Amino acid sequence: MAVKIIKYLSELIILFLIVGYMLPEPLVIPVKGGKDTDWNHKTFWYEPWGKSVVHKGIDIFARKGTELLSATNGIVIYKGTLGIGGNVIAVLGPKWRIHYFAHLESSSVETGDFVSSSQSIGKIGNSGNAKGKPSHVHYSIITIFPYLWRWDNSTQGWKKIFFLNPSNKLLSKI
Ligand SMILES: [Zn+2]
């Protein structure tokens, strides 16, 4: 009996993981009115980048208070304040990827909320270590399941198995 239940549960989990990978990822620039000229297309993995050493995302510039949009459909898995990131939101989206937004002025969602692509979830700011700098959203895409083939010899290159390049992802959708 117990063996049967374990087998059933493991099949259910595998099915759940596969379904997650098959979900379409309707990606949008996560800033209202945002254009592909609002970020530098080459700052992913740029170094030196302060305490982070390399830049594990992109910075999309916008006026303070501009609406932050969810880049894709998903569930808010974290909304809170971190030292470097300031006010941040993390959304778990399709394909088991986490979309992380930092330096916000404010957020209008709570942990556990379901959000859809293009939905307003907060406001652009310069909180955390962006204080005193032009307002922007730091955007990272992190895969929960590592893409081992992305590992390379750059600084902290092994972390590329988790951090995907949001610039490439966004530009391929435009
Ligand atoms: Zn950044």
PDB file of C-alpha atoms in Angstrom, residues 77-167:
ATOM      1  CA  ILE A  77       7.133  33.682  -3.989  1.00  0.00           C
ATOM      2  CA  TYR A  78       8.774  36.618  -2.217  1.00  0.00           C
ATOM      3  CA  LYS A  79       7.970  40.232  -1.592  1.00  0.00           C
ATOM      4  CA  GLY A  80      10.141  42.058   0.886  1.00  0.00           C
ATOM      5  CA  THR A  81      13.275  44.053   1.542  1.00  0.00           C
ATOM      6  CA  LEU A  82      16.855  42.884   1.074  1.00  0.00           C
ATOM      7  CA  GLY A  83      20.107  44.789   1.708  1.00  0.00           C
ATOM      8  CA  ILE A  84      21.464  45.124  -1.816  1.00  0.00           C
ATOM      9  CA  GLY A  85      18.166  44.705  -3.652  1.00  0.00           C
ATOM     10  CA  GLY A  86      16.096  47.067  -1.501  1.00  0.00           C
ATOM     11  CA  ASN A  87      12.404  46.429  -2.118  1.00  0.00           C
ATOM     12  CA  VAL A  88      12.172  43.299  -4.222  1.00  0.00           C
ATOM     13  CA  ILE A  89       9.625  40.945  -5.756  1.00  0.00           C
ATOM     14  CA  ALA A  90      10.323  37.390  -6.946  1.00  0.00           C
ATOM     15  CA  VAL A  91       7.832  35.648  -9.230  1.00  0.00           C
ATOM     16  CA  LEU A  92       7.994  31.939 -10.014  1.00  0.00           C
ATOM     17  CA  GLY A  93       6.928  31.642 -13.640  1.00  0.00           C
ATOM     18  CA  PRO A  94       6.697  28.986 -16.375  1.00  0.00           C
ATOM     19  CA  LYS A  95       9.600  26.588 -16.948  1.00  0.00           C
ATOM     20  CA  TRP A  96      10.552  26.769 -13.237  1.00  0.00           C
ATOM     21  CA  ARG A  97      12.175  30.162 -13.682  1.00  0.00           C
ATOM     22  CA  ILE A  98      12.193  32.868 -11.008  1.00  0.00           C
ATOM     23  CA  HIS A  99      11.831  36.462 -12.238  1.00  0.00           C
ATOM     24  CA  TYR A 100      13.490  38.789  -9.731  1.00  0.00           C
ATOM     25  CA  PHE A 101      12.856  42.546  -9.642  1.00  0.00           C
ATOM     26  CA  ALA A 102      14.892  44.836  -7.351  1.00  0.00           C
ATOM     27  CA  HIS A 103      15.318  48.485  -6.249  1.00  0.00           C
ATOM     28  CA  LEU A 104      11.547  49.100  -6.292  1.00  0.00           C
ATOM     29  CA  GLU A 105       9.937  52.154  -4.800  1.00  0.00           C
ATOM     30  CA  SER A 106       6.959  50.028  -3.738  1.00  0.00           C
ATOM     31  CA  SER A 107       5.169  46.794  -4.522  1.00  0.00           C
ATOM     32  CA  SER A 108       1.445  46.192  -4.889  1.00  0.00           C
ATOM     33  CA  VAL A 109       1.408  42.406  -4.530  1.00  0.00           C
ATOM     34  CA  GLU A 110       1.887  40.013  -1.644  1.00  0.00           C
ATOM     35  CA  THR A 111       3.698  36.700  -1.347  1.00  0.00           C
ATOM     36  CA  GLY A 112       1.347  34.005  -2.646  1.00  0.00           C
ATOM     37  CA  ASP A 113      -0.452  36.221  -5.188  1.00  0.00           C
ATOM     38  CA  PHE A 114      -0.950  34.922  -8.716  1.00  0.00           C
ATOM     39  CA  VAL A 115       0.087  37.478 -11.319  1.00  0.00           C
ATOM     40  CA  SER A 116      -0.237  37.567 -15.072  1.00  0.00           C
ATOM     41  CA  SER A 117       2.108  38.824 -17.750  1.00  0.00           C
ATOM     42  CA  SER A 118       1.956  42.669 -18.023  1.00  0.00           C
ATOM     43  CA  GLN A 119       0.094  43.037 -14.728  1.00  0.00           C
ATOM     44  CA  SER A 120       1.217  46.034 -12.655  1.00  0.00           C
ATOM     45  CA  ILE A 121       2.977  44.715  -9.534  1.00  0.00           C
ATOM     46  CA  GLY A 122       4.825  47.751  -8.176  1.00  0.00           C
ATOM     47  CA  LYS A 123       6.684  50.964  -8.907  1.00  0.00           C
ATOM     48  CA  ILE A 124      10.212  51.576 -10.188  1.00  0.00           C
ATOM     49  CA  GLY A 125      12.581  53.219  -7.704  1.00  0.00           C
ATOM     50  CA  ASN A 126      16.142  53.236  -6.462  1.00  0.00           C
ATOM     51  CA  SER A 127      15.992  51.371  -3.129  1.00  0.00           C
ATOM     52  CA  GLY A 128      18.799  49.184  -1.777  1.00  0.00           C
ATOM     53  CA  ASN A 129      22.238  49.822  -3.246  1.00  0.00           C
ATOM     54  CA  ALA A 130      20.713  51.862  -6.089  1.00  0.00           C
ATOM     55  CA  LYS A 131      20.147  54.698  -3.604  1.00  0.00           C
ATOM     56  CA  GLY A 132      21.331  57.984  -5.099  1.00  0.00           C
ATOM     57  CA  LYS A 133      21.535  56.450  -8.592  1.00  0.00           C
ATOM     58  CA  PRO A 134      19.085  56.879 -11.479  1.00  0.00           C
ATOM     59  CA  SER A 135      15.928  54.843 -10.862  1.00  0.00           C
ATOM     60  CA  HIS A 136      15.776  51.477 -12.582  1.00  0.00           C
ATOM     61  CA  VAL A 137      14.632  47.928 -12.043  1.00  0.00           C
ATOM     62  CA  HIS A 138      17.256  45.236 -11.752  1.00  0.00           C
ATOM     63  CA  TYR A 139      15.824  42.186 -13.517  1.00  0.00           C
ATOM     64  CA  SER A 140      17.235  38.675 -13.143  1.00  0.00           C
ATOM     65  CA  ILE A 141      15.909  35.367 -14.441  1.00  0.00           C
ATOM     66  CA  ILE A 142      16.971  32.363 -12.362  1.00  0.00           C
ATOM     67  CA  THR A 143      16.247  28.771 -13.293  1.00  0.00           C
ATOM     68  CA  ILE A 144      15.605  26.446 -10.347  1.00  0.00           C
ATOM     69  CA  PHE A 145      16.868  23.429 -12.277  1.00  0.00           C
ATOM     70  CA  PRO A 146      20.450  24.117 -13.400  1.00  0.00           C
ATOM     71  CA  TYR A 147      21.345  24.301 -17.103  1.00  0.00           C
ATOM     72  CA  LEU A 148      24.724  22.622 -16.701  1.00  0.00           C
ATOM     73  CA  TRP A 149      25.765  23.220 -20.335  1.00  0.00           C
ATOM     74  CA  ARG A 150      25.805  26.984 -19.692  1.00  0.00           C
ATOM     75  CA  TRP A 151      28.785  26.706 -17.328  1.00  0.00           C
ATOM     76  CA  ASP A 152      31.761  28.637 -18.768  1.00  0.00           C
ATOM     77  CA  ASN A 153      35.182  30.002 -17.798  1.00  0.00           C
ATOM     78  CA  SER A 154      34.097  33.584 -17.092  1.00  0.00           C
ATOM     79  CA  THR A 155      34.199  34.999 -13.550  1.00  0.00           C
ATOM     80  CA  GLN A 156      31.696  33.010 -11.471  1.00  0.00           C
ATOM     81  CA  GLY A 157      30.905  31.232 -14.739  1.00  0.00           C
ATOM     82  CA  TRP A 158      29.414  28.256 -12.891  1.00  0.00           C
ATOM     83  CA  LYS A 159      26.550  30.503 -11.755  1.00  0.00           C
ATOM     84  CA  LYS A 160      25.464  30.809 -15.383  1.00  0.00           C
ATOM     85  CA  ILE A 161      23.830  27.425 -14.880  1.00  0.00           C
ATOM     86  CA  PHE A 162      21.227  29.329 -12.848  1.00  0.00           C
ATOM     87  CA  PHE A 163      21.227  32.924 -14.144  1.00  0.00           C
ATOM     88  CA  LEU A 164      19.802  33.383 -17.638  1.00  0.00           C
ATOM     89  CA  ASN A 165      20.336  36.522 -19.721  1.00  0.00           C
ATOM     90  CA  PRO A 166      17.093  38.567 -19.544  1.00  0.00           C
ATOM     91  CA  SER A 167      18.297  40.785 -22.406  1.00  0.00           C
TER      92      SER A 167
END
